[in-house]
Tab-separated table of C-alpha atoms and ligand atoms in Angstrom:
chain	number	residue	atom	x	y	z
A	120	MET	CA	0.000	0.000	0.000
A	121	ALA	CA	2.546	2.508	1.208
A	122	GLN	CA	4.838	1.415	-1.598
A	123	LEU	CA	2.278	2.275	-4.231
A	124	LYS	CA	1.448	5.676	-2.853
A	125	VAL	CA	5.035	6.660	-2.499
A	126	SER	CA	6.140	5.517	-5.906
A	127	ALA	CA	3.422	7.643	-7.461
A	128	GLN	CA	5.263	10.685	-6.150
A	129	LEU	CA	8.867	9.823	-6.888
A	130	TRP	CA	11.012	12.879	-7.526
A	131	THR	CA	11.129	13.687	-11.206
A	132	SER	CA	14.881	13.865	-11.142
A	133	GLN	CA	17.780	13.903	-8.773
A	134	THR	CA	18.085	17.651	-9.164
A	135	VAL	CA	14.546	18.114	-7.996
A	136	PHE	CA	15.206	16.001	-4.940
A	137	ILE	CA	18.316	18.034	-4.185
A	138	MET	CA	16.397	21.270	-4.599
A	139	ALA	CA	13.591	20.146	-2.306
A	140	ALA	CA	16.057	18.885	0.279
A	141	ILE	CA	17.924	22.178	0.026
A	142	GLY	CA	14.562	23.904	0.387
A	143	SER	CA	14.082	22.058	3.655
A	144	ALA	CA	17.628	22.669	4.852
A	145	VAL	CA	17.918	26.341	3.937
A	146	GLY	CA	15.588	28.363	6.064
A	147	LEU	CA	15.370	30.438	9.192
A	148	GLY	CA	18.136	28.242	10.576
A	149	ASN	CA	20.587	29.898	8.211
A	150	LEU	CA	19.260	33.436	7.997
A	151	TRP	CA	17.876	34.000	11.474
A	152	LYS	CA	19.239	31.417	13.888
A	153	PHE	CA	22.844	30.936	12.813
A	154	PRO	CA	23.734	34.655	13.059
A	155	TYR	CA	22.004	35.203	16.388
A	156	ILE	CA	23.421	32.165	18.172
A	157	THR	CA	26.855	32.965	16.742
A	158	GLY	CA	26.512	36.435	18.234
A	159	GLU	CA	25.418	35.029	21.573
A	160	ASN	CA	28.236	32.486	21.689
A	161	GLY	CA	31.150	34.768	20.902
A	162	GLY	CA	31.795	34.216	17.179
A	163	GLY	CA	34.853	32.459	15.675
A	164	ALA	CA	35.393	29.520	18.006
A	165	PHE	CA	31.683	28.741	17.940
A	166	VAL	CA	31.650	28.878	14.142
A	167	LEU	CA	34.650	26.569	13.956
A	168	VAL	CA	32.997	24.003	16.219
A	169	TYR	CA	29.815	24.322	14.193
A	170	LEU	CA	31.705	23.686	10.925
A	171	LEU	CA	33.450	20.666	12.441
A	172	CYS	CA	30.084	19.313	13.563
A	173	ILE	CA	28.715	19.785	10.035
A	174	VAL	CA	31.546	17.866	8.403
A	175	LEU	CA	32.189	15.147	10.985
A	176	ILE	CA	28.644	14.526	12.175
A	177	GLY	CA	26.113	16.354	10.018
A	178	LEU	CA	27.146	15.129	6.586
A	179	PRO	CA	27.544	11.445	7.596
A	180	ILE	CA	24.187	11.470	9.382
A	181	LEU	CA	22.514	13.228	6.475
A	182	ILE	CA	23.693	10.391	4.237
A	183	ALA	CA	22.460	7.887	6.823
A	184	GLU	CA	19.044	9.476	7.184
A	185	ILE	CA	18.318	9.782	3.475
A	186	SER	CA	19.414	6.159	3.048
A	187	LEU	CA	17.121	4.957	5.840
A	188	GLY	CA	14.211	6.685	4.175
A	189	ARG	CA	14.949	5.220	0.790
A	190	ALA	CA	15.471	1.772	2.255
A	191	GLY	CA	12.295	1.938	4.363
A	192	GLN	CA	10.096	3.440	1.618
A	193	ALA	CA	7.586	5.019	3.973
A	194	ASN	CA	6.977	7.580	6.719
A	195	PRO	CA	9.556	7.469	9.545
A	196	PRO	CA	7.856	5.054	12.009
A	197	GLN	CA	6.774	2.758	9.183
A	198	ALA	CA	10.132	3.021	7.426
A	199	MET	CA	11.876	1.996	10.622
A	200	ALA	CA	9.381	-0.845	11.102
A	201	ASN	CA	10.044	-2.037	7.541
A	202	ILE	CA	13.799	-1.980	7.995
A	203	VAL	CA	13.571	-3.616	11.401
A	204	LYS	CA	11.618	-6.432	9.790
A	205	THR	CA	14.101	-7.061	6.975
A	206	THR	CA	17.164	-6.761	9.204
A	207	GLY	CA	15.723	-8.559	12.219
A	208	ALA	CA	16.701	-5.630	14.464
A	209	ASN	CA	15.053	-4.820	17.794
A	210	LYS	CA	11.553	-3.316	17.559
A	211	LEU	CA	12.566	-0.459	19.853
A	212	TRP	CA	14.297	1.182	16.875
A	213	VAL	CA	10.854	2.230	15.673
A	214	PHE	CA	11.000	4.905	18.370
A	215	LEU	CA	13.402	6.734	16.129
A	216	GLY	CA	10.465	7.220	13.793
A	217	PHE	CA	8.222	8.550	16.552
A	218	ASN	CA	10.885	10.978	17.697
A	219	ALA	CA	10.741	12.295	14.145
A	220	VAL	CA	6.974	12.649	14.044
A	221	LEU	CA	6.785	14.499	17.351
A	222	GLY	CA	9.942	16.559	16.946
A	223	GLY	CA	8.962	18.061	13.622
A	224	LEU	CA	5.718	19.356	15.134
A	225	LEU	CA	7.501	20.844	18.143
A	226	ILE	CA	9.948	22.712	15.899
A	227	LEU	CA	7.138	23.873	13.643
A	228	SER	CA	5.372	25.406	16.642
A	229	PHE	CA	8.047	28.054	17.175
A	230	TYR	CA	9.369	28.150	13.610
A	231	ALA	CA	6.020	29.449	12.411
A	232	VAL	CA	6.188	32.276	14.933
A	233	ILE	CA	9.536	33.503	13.618
A	234	ALA	CA	8.443	32.961	10.017
A	235	GLY	CA	5.468	35.146	10.954
A	236	TRP	CA	7.859	37.964	11.847
A	237	GLY	CA	9.275	37.478	8.360
A	238	VAL	CA	5.843	37.844	6.742
A	239	ALA	CA	5.156	40.967	8.783
A	240	TYR	CA	8.479	42.465	7.685
A	241	PHE	CA	7.760	41.549	4.082
A	242	ILE	CA	4.502	43.488	4.194
A	243	GLU	CA	6.143	46.380	6.003
A	244	SER	CA	8.922	46.514	3.480
A	245	ILE	CA	6.376	46.802	0.688
A	246	SER	CA	4.719	49.674	2.494
A	247	GLY	CA	8.050	51.508	2.680
A	248	ALA	CA	8.428	51.268	6.466
A	249	PHE	CA	12.209	50.802	6.283
A	250	ILE	CA	13.033	53.783	4.089
A	251	ASP	CA	15.759	55.889	5.785
A	252	MET	CA	15.573	53.777	8.912
A	253	ASN	CA	18.502	54.100	11.314
A	254	ALA	CA	19.787	51.634	13.900
A	255	ALA	CA	17.843	53.019	16.853
A	256	GLN	CA	14.617	53.072	14.870
A	257	ALA	CA	15.116	49.530	13.616
A	258	GLN	CA	15.560	48.311	17.149
A	259	SER	CA	12.556	50.050	18.635
A	260	HIS	CA	10.510	49.038	15.606
A	261	PHE	CA	11.247	45.401	16.321
A	262	ASP	CA	10.668	45.739	20.067
A	263	GLN	CA	7.321	47.362	19.462
A	264	PHE	CA	6.305	44.699	16.992
A	265	VAL	CA	7.062	41.662	19.158
A	266	SER	CA	5.624	43.215	22.280
A	267	ASN	CA	2.207	43.204	20.619
A	268	PRO	CA	0.793	39.693	21.225
A	269	LEU	CA	-2.057	40.081	18.749
A	270	ALA	CA	0.231	41.099	15.898
A	271	VAL	CA	2.612	38.205	16.503
A	272	LEU	CA	-0.322	35.826	16.887
A	273	PHE	CA	-1.870	37.050	13.654
A	274	TRP	CA	1.259	36.402	11.569
A	275	HIS	CA	1.910	33.087	13.300
A	276	THR	CA	-1.583	32.041	12.257
A	277	ILE	CA	-1.000	33.159	8.677
A	278	VAL	CA	2.182	31.084	8.409
A	279	MET	CA	0.485	28.025	9.851
A	280	LEU	CA	-2.401	28.413	7.399
A	281	LEU	CA	-0.001	28.761	4.478
A	282	THR	CA	1.918	25.678	5.611
A	283	VAL	CA	-1.240	23.599	5.896
A	284	LEU	CA	-2.595	24.813	2.569
A	285	ILE	CA	0.628	24.005	0.720
A	286	VAL	CA	0.799	20.594	2.306
A	287	VAL	CA	-2.832	19.840	1.479
A	288	LYS	CA	-2.286	20.770	-2.143
A	289	GLY	CA	0.513	18.216	-2.323
A	290	VAL	CA	4.052	19.250	-1.749
A	291	ARG	CA	5.824	18.416	-4.883
A	292	SER	CA	4.455	19.828	-8.104
A	293	GLY	CA	4.302	23.529	-7.307
A	294	ILE	CA	7.005	23.647	-4.712
A	295	GLU	CA	9.477	21.799	-6.866
A	296	ARG	CA	9.292	24.466	-9.503
A	297	ALA	CA	9.202	27.400	-7.122
A	298	ILE	CA	12.290	26.182	-5.287
A	299	ASN	CA	14.205	26.123	-8.543
A	300	ILE	CA	13.732	29.874	-8.834
A	301	MET	CA	13.711	30.926	-5.212
A	302	MET	CA	16.873	29.268	-3.991
A	303	PRO	CA	19.175	30.828	-6.596
A	304	GLY	CA	17.263	34.080	-6.059
A	305	LEU	CA	18.004	34.005	-2.357
A	306	LEU	CA	21.683	33.505	-3.076
A	307	ILE	CA	21.724	36.450	-5.484
A	308	ILE	CA	20.122	38.814	-2.972
A	309	LEU	CA	22.532	37.656	-0.295
A	310	LEU	CA	25.407	38.454	-2.639
A	311	ILE	CA	23.975	41.925	-3.256
A	312	LEU	CA	23.757	42.385	0.503
A	313	LEU	CA	27.325	41.177	0.779
A	314	GLY	CA	28.244	44.013	-1.582
A	315	TYR	CA	26.433	46.426	0.723
A	316	ALA	CA	28.216	44.897	3.720
A	317	THR	CA	31.571	45.998	2.311
A	318	THR	CA	30.355	49.612	2.428
A	319	THR	CA	29.539	49.548	6.152
A	320	GLY	CA	33.198	49.978	7.081
A	321	ALA	CA	32.954	46.948	9.352
A	322	PHE	CA	33.280	44.131	6.870
A	323	SER	CA	36.728	43.021	8.005
A	324	GLN	CA	35.625	43.216	11.640
A	325	SER	CA	32.670	41.017	10.762
A	326	PHE	CA	34.955	38.596	8.943
A	327	GLU	CA	37.244	38.371	11.945
A	328	PHE	CA	34.360	37.903	14.310
A	329	LEU	CA	33.177	34.890	12.322
A	330	PHE	CA	36.484	33.295	11.396
A	331	LYS	CA	39.019	34.186	14.055
A	332	PRO	CA	38.502	31.700	16.876
A	333	ASN	CA	38.654	32.964	20.417
A	334	PHE	CA	38.394	29.826	22.490
A	335	SER	CA	38.011	31.617	25.786
A	336	ALA	CA	34.477	32.523	24.713
A	337	LEU	CA	33.562	28.859	24.275
A	338	THR	CA	31.619	26.998	26.992
A	339	SER	CA	30.387	23.396	26.966
A	340	GLU	CA	26.886	24.752	26.496
A	341	SER	CA	28.118	26.621	23.384
A	342	VAL	CA	29.494	23.380	21.987
A	343	LEU	CA	26.127	21.699	22.531
A	344	ILE	CA	24.397	24.611	20.830
A	345	ALA	CA	26.787	24.361	17.860
A	346	LEU	CA	26.142	20.632	17.607
A	347	GLY	CA	22.396	21.073	17.916
A	348	HIS	CA	22.464	23.730	15.254
A	349	ALA	CA	24.366	21.465	12.866
A	350	PHE	CA	21.388	19.102	13.117
A	351	PHE	CA	18.792	21.843	12.973
A	352	THR	CA	20.244	23.542	9.937
A	353	LEU	CA	20.537	20.314	7.935
A	354	SER	CA	16.999	19.226	8.958
A	355	LEU	CA	18.477	16.146	10.620
A	356	GLY	CA	17.263	13.902	13.391
A	357	PHE	CA	13.571	14.490	12.729
A	358	GLY	CA	12.889	12.234	9.808
A	359	THR	CA	12.501	15.056	7.320
A	360	MET	CA	15.345	13.833	5.203
A	361	MET	CA	14.045	10.303	5.714
A	362	VAL	CA	10.700	11.216	4.191
A	363	TYR	CA	12.325	13.041	1.317
A	364	GLY	CA	14.691	10.106	0.881
A	365	SER	CA	11.729	7.751	0.605
A	366	TYR	CA	10.679	9.633	-2.516
A	367	LEU	CA	14.127	9.307	-4.100
A	368	PRO	CA	14.468	6.624	-6.783
A	369	LYS	CA	17.052	3.888	-6.270
A	370	ASN	CA	20.416	4.289	-8.021
A	371	TYR	CA	20.770	8.019	-7.353
A	372	SER	CA	23.908	8.832	-5.426
A	373	ILE	CA	22.898	9.838	-1.922
A	374	VAL	CA	26.490	10.768	-1.132
A	375	LYS	CA	26.728	13.311	-3.924
A	376	ALA	CA	23.295	14.753	-3.188
A	377	SER	CA	24.188	15.128	0.483
A	378	MET	CA	27.350	17.038	-0.290
A	379	TRP	CA	25.411	19.541	-2.349
A	380	ILE	CA	22.875	19.997	0.409
A	381	VAL	CA	25.616	20.610	2.970
A	382	ILE	CA	27.540	23.024	0.756
A	383	ALA	CA	24.479	25.086	-0.120
A	384	ASP	CA	23.306	25.246	3.476
A	385	THR	CA	26.696	26.220	4.869
A	386	VAL	CA	27.471	28.850	2.248
A	387	ILE	CA	24.137	30.570	2.788
A	388	ALA	CA	24.557	30.624	6.567
A	389	LEU	CA	28.070	32.060	6.373
A	390	ILE	CA	27.094	34.797	3.922
A	391	ALA	CA	24.113	35.707	6.081
A	392	GLY	CA	26.447	35.922	9.069
A	393	LEU	CA	28.950	38.130	7.244
A	394	VAL	CA	26.223	40.506	6.137
A	395	ILE	CA	24.500	40.744	9.489
A	396	PHE	CA	27.648	41.291	11.550
A	397	SER	CA	28.894	43.962	9.142
A	398	ILE	CA	25.685	45.840	9.885
A	399	VAL	CA	25.974	45.095	13.604
A	400	PHE	CA	29.512	46.417	13.941
A	401	GLY	CA	29.049	49.200	11.405
A	402	ASN	CA	26.243	50.623	13.532
A	403	GLY	CA	27.653	49.931	16.974
A	404	LEU	CA	24.987	47.322	17.755
A	405	GLU	CA	25.158	44.311	20.116
A	406	ALA	CA	26.261	41.026	18.496
A	407	GLY	CA	24.561	39.054	21.256
A	408	SER	CA	21.195	40.757	21.185
A	409	GLY	CA	19.309	37.483	20.598
A	410	PRO	CA	16.488	36.271	18.365
A	411	GLY	CA	15.717	39.757	17.066
A	412	LEU	CA	19.146	40.189	15.440
A	413	LEU	CA	18.115	39.616	11.810
A	414	PHE	CA	15.111	41.902	12.201
A	415	GLU	CA	17.018	44.657	13.964
A	416	THR	CA	19.847	44.793	11.440
A	417	LEU	CA	18.632	44.238	7.893
A	418	PRO	CA	16.058	47.045	7.863
A	419	ILE	CA	19.005	49.399	8.463
A	420	ALA	CA	20.698	48.095	5.327
A	421	PHE	CA	17.528	48.380	3.291
A	422	GLY	CA	16.848	51.816	4.718
A	423	GLN	CA	20.195	53.085	3.523
A	424	MET	CA	21.268	51.263	0.378
A	425	SER	CA	20.074	52.406	-3.023
A	426	GLY	CA	17.232	50.243	-4.246
A	427	GLY	CA	16.615	49.334	-0.600
A	428	TRP	CA	12.855	49.183	-0.950
A	429	PHE	CA	13.110	46.736	-3.829
A	430	PHE	CA	15.815	44.530	-2.330
A	431	GLY	CA	14.241	44.616	1.109
A	432	THR	CA	10.901	43.446	-0.213
A	433	LEU	CA	12.570	40.757	-2.273
A	434	PHE	CA	14.701	39.659	0.669
A	435	PHE	CA	11.881	39.298	3.183
A	436	GLY	CA	9.778	37.631	0.517
A	437	MET	CA	12.514	35.063	0.165
A	438	VAL	CA	12.878	34.673	3.915
A	439	VAL	CA	9.207	33.751	3.978
A	440	PHE	CA	9.636	31.374	1.091
A	441	ALA	CA	12.713	29.737	2.604
A	442	ALA	CA	10.804	29.361	5.870
A	443	LEU	CA	7.786	27.793	4.154
A	444	SER	CA	9.865	25.307	2.182
A	445	SER	CA	11.266	24.248	5.567
A	446	SER	CA	8.023	24.335	7.551
A	447	ILE	CA	6.255	22.021	5.106
A	448	SER	CA	9.121	19.576	5.539
A	449	MET	CA	8.661	19.558	9.333
A	450	ILE	CA	5.016	18.568	9.185
A	451	GLU	CA	5.470	16.055	6.352
A	452	PRO	CA	6.760	13.117	8.480
A	453	ALA	CA	3.710	13.297	10.764
A	454	ILE	CA	1.307	13.748	7.852
A	455	SER	CA	2.596	10.792	5.899
A	456	TRP	CA	2.414	8.728	9.094
A	457	LEU	CA	-1.255	9.604	9.723
A	458	GLU	CA	-2.029	9.054	6.052
A	459	GLN	CA	-0.262	5.757	5.539
A	460	ASN	CA	-0.707	4.138	8.938
A	461	TRP	CA	-3.978	5.554	10.204
A	462	GLY	CA	-5.868	6.063	6.980
A	463	TYR	CA	-6.320	9.815	7.405
A	464	THR	CA	-6.859	11.868	4.307
A	465	ARG	CA	-4.012	14.262	3.629
A	466	LYS	CA	-6.372	17.148	4.233
A	467	LYS	CA	-7.581	15.978	7.621
A	468	ALA	CA	-4.072	15.103	8.755
A	469	ALA	CA	-2.719	18.498	7.722
A	470	TRP	CA	-5.413	20.485	9.534
A	471	LEU	CA	-5.166	18.370	12.652
A	472	LEU	CA	-1.384	18.555	12.931
A	473	GLY	CA	-1.229	22.196	11.860
A	474	GLY	CA	-3.793	22.946	14.570
A	475	PHE	CA	-1.715	21.157	17.169
A	476	ALA	CA	1.483	23.003	16.208
A	477	TRP	CA	-0.439	26.290	16.095
A	478	LEU	CA	-1.789	25.776	19.611
A	479	LEU	CA	1.604	24.862	21.013
A	480	GLY	CA	3.043	27.858	19.160
A	481	LEU	CA	0.947	30.203	21.313
A	482	GLY	CA	3.513	29.656	24.051
A	483	SER	CA	6.220	30.977	21.746
A	484	VAL	CA	4.028	33.843	20.577
A	485	PHE	CA	3.600	34.987	24.173
A	486	SER	CA	7.265	34.427	25.095
A	487	PHE	CA	8.060	37.803	23.549
A	488	ASN	CA	5.300	39.724	25.286
A	489	LEU	CA	2.721	38.419	27.803
A	490	TRP	CA	5.014	35.651	29.158
A	491	LYS	CA	8.263	37.515	28.714
A	492	GLY	CA	9.346	37.033	32.320
A	493	GLN	CA	7.872	33.540	32.646
A	494	THR	CA	10.438	30.733	32.735
A	495	PHE	CA	9.912	27.052	31.968
A	496	LEU	CA	13.066	24.918	31.643
A	497	GLU	CA	15.468	26.550	34.135
A	498	ASP	CA	15.834	30.213	33.126
A	499	LYS	CA	14.364	29.750	29.655
A	500	THR	CA	11.193	31.258	28.249
A	501	PHE	CA	8.672	28.928	26.621
A	502	PHE	CA	10.144	29.643	23.195
A	503	GLU	CA	13.687	29.023	24.434
A	504	SER	CA	12.587	25.847	26.202
A	505	ILE	CA	11.012	24.276	23.123
A	506	ASP	CA	14.003	25.339	21.047
A	507	PHE	CA	16.373	23.797	23.596
A	508	LEU	CA	14.366	20.601	23.939
A	509	THR	CA	14.241	20.045	20.185
A	510	SER	CA	17.546	21.437	18.881
A	511	ASN	CA	19.766	20.473	21.771
A	512	ILE	CA	18.194	17.264	23.034
A	513	MET	CA	15.871	15.522	20.585
A	514	LEU	CA	17.824	16.316	17.408
A	515	PRO	CA	21.262	15.201	18.651
A	516	LEU	CA	19.827	12.052	20.226
A	517	GLY	CA	17.772	11.253	17.126
A	518	GLY	CA	20.873	11.794	15.020
A	519	MET	CA	23.009	9.658	17.300
A	520	PHE	CA	20.633	6.724	17.080
A	521	THR	CA	20.374	7.143	13.311
A	522	ALA	CA	24.153	6.823	13.079
A	523	LEU	CA	24.179	3.837	15.431
A	524	PHE	CA	21.490	2.068	13.461
A	525	VAL	CA	23.174	2.548	10.117
A	526	GLY	CA	26.551	1.737	11.657
A	527	TRP	CA	25.683	-1.363	13.651
A	528	VAL	CA	22.469	-2.859	12.334
A	529	TRP	CA	23.284	-2.579	8.660
A	530	THR	CA	26.160	-4.710	7.425
A	531	LEU	CA	28.929	-3.057	5.465
A	532	GLN	CA	27.393	-4.489	2.317
A	533	GLN	CA	23.918	-3.127	3.068
A	534	ARG	CA	25.351	0.225	4.075
A	535	ASN	CA	27.316	0.566	0.865
A	536	ASN	CA	24.343	-0.476	-1.221
A	537	GLU	CA	21.898	1.887	0.423
A	538	THR	CA	24.136	4.936	0.628
A	539	GLY	CA	25.917	4.427	-2.677
A	540	MET	CA	29.190	5.068	-0.852
A	541	PRO	CA	32.237	4.769	-3.124
A	542	PRO	CA	34.360	1.806	-1.922
A	543	LYS	CA	37.383	3.972	-1.103
A	544	TRP	CA	35.373	5.951	1.457
A	545	SER	CA	33.292	3.158	2.881
A	546	GLY	CA	35.855	2.297	5.572
A	547	VAL	CA	36.016	5.870	6.835
A	548	TYR	CA	32.261	6.187	6.669
A	549	SER	CA	31.802	3.025	8.729
A	550	VAL	CA	34.117	4.307	11.445
A	551	ILE	CA	32.295	7.631	11.543
A	552	VAL	CA	28.777	6.241	11.870
A	553	LYS	CA	29.804	3.438	14.198
A	554	TRP	CA	32.068	5.386	16.519
A	555	VAL	CA	33.004	8.970	15.806
A	556	ALA	CA	29.578	10.569	15.398
A	557	PRO	CA	27.824	8.712	18.233
A	558	ILE	CA	30.695	9.217	20.675
A	559	LEU	CA	31.059	12.916	19.877
A	560	VAL	CA	27.335	13.477	20.282
A	561	PHE	CA	27.355	11.541	23.523
A	562	ILE	CA	30.309	13.427	25.007
A	563	VAL	CA	28.976	16.845	24.087
A	564	PHE	CA	25.563	15.914	25.324
A	565	PHE	CA	26.789	14.458	28.589
A	566	GLU	CA	29.213	17.321	29.267
A	567	SER	CA	26.635	20.018	28.936
A	568	VAL	CA	23.835	18.197	30.696
A	569	THR	CA	25.947	17.383	33.737
A	570	GLY	CA	28.234	20.443	33.563
B	886	LIG	N1	16.774	23.135	8.387
B	886	LIG	C1	15.756	24.103	8.618
B	886	LIG	C2	16.392	25.484	8.740
B	886	LIG	O1	17.588	25.623	8.775
B	886	LIG	C3	14.943	23.806	9.843
B	886	LIG	C4	14.432	22.399	9.944
B	886	LIG	C5	14.700	21.634	11.068
B	886	LIG	C6	13.642	21.835	8.939
B	886	LIG	C7	14.232	20.330	11.203
B	886	LIG	C8	13.145	20.534	9.069
B	886	LIG	C9	13.441	19.783	10.191
B	886	LIG	O2	15.723	26.450	8.794
B	887	NA	NA1	19.487	25.298	7.408
């Protein structure tokens, strides 16, 4: 049954799969989260750890996750059940699939709130709100916006509706084509902004901040955050890449596809960082000002550069698009599970799950206004708590078990077949998924939880 349904929607080509996977990977994680957590964690050393995590842990697990999806040919819990059956592995591995279903919804709950800020800024940019804006105005503009619970709630609701509607219509046909235009477009605008960044007089300072490591600024919590972000930014640990992998025809090279996904995601994050910190330092702003960083800096650039209205509108439009091509990928694992295993129609599943994520998202909506002082996990607001729980706990653990499964349950032969790993790398890859990735995740995790 599941087989039939899935094969009807196989990706039309490898390029389309790569584009959709890049659409999932590239999102608020790159444009909004990477710069602000880099600012909060002191820059260079944090970025270095993050890049190491991407190469040593992220890329191998990305390959593993896409392979699991293609091997299992279904939604995450069912895919794991299928693989468990053929390999004779323990049934408990199916939990990996449930972690995916739940985790995607938890992330979506706060992701939609931030994407909502993006929609609001898109509309404001159209209306000319950023023209001639200076640093102080940009900051108070943002503060005023997020302190209004109804405004934030309104845009959160819009994003959730858009996500549900896209998902109901079927992800692939329209989105496939749109991603082909939007992703290169996003890169072009970022390059234009990079040009602007060199005029702020703080470009080299920004470059140093990102690439000159200062290890004294690094704590064990920072390392955990860098690791968690490597998972978050590559959409790992939550079955997203598994679901997309299940749509990928056999005989496409998962290794090659994964490298493209990683390169695109990393390049976009680094350019976004360079741009944002040039504006930060050029205007004497705080690098560690938190989740508002993107929204407090870019309006200054658009307010001052020539063509700012046009580029600003285009940029925030693309932020929204990048966010939507990620948000639909968060809800997809749960939807395909309800569809395939519980017989829900796609429509019913989408509204139900979107409603759940919307409701949970209210906590994040209010974290910036009504519940600003309210703490949940330790000293964290509701928004920070859900972010911490997903990015820093569920994603790394999900990723660790993915690596362990592919490393220990699959034989070398199966692993090479499923991943399409060239023979000369298969030894290294085995060591990474069996030992290196799981041990690194475990150490970082243990250190920061007990430390
Ligand atoms: N990778 C996305 C981003 O960087 C976020 C994401 C996380 C998407 C988990 C799907 C699953 O914005
Ligand atoms: Na990303």
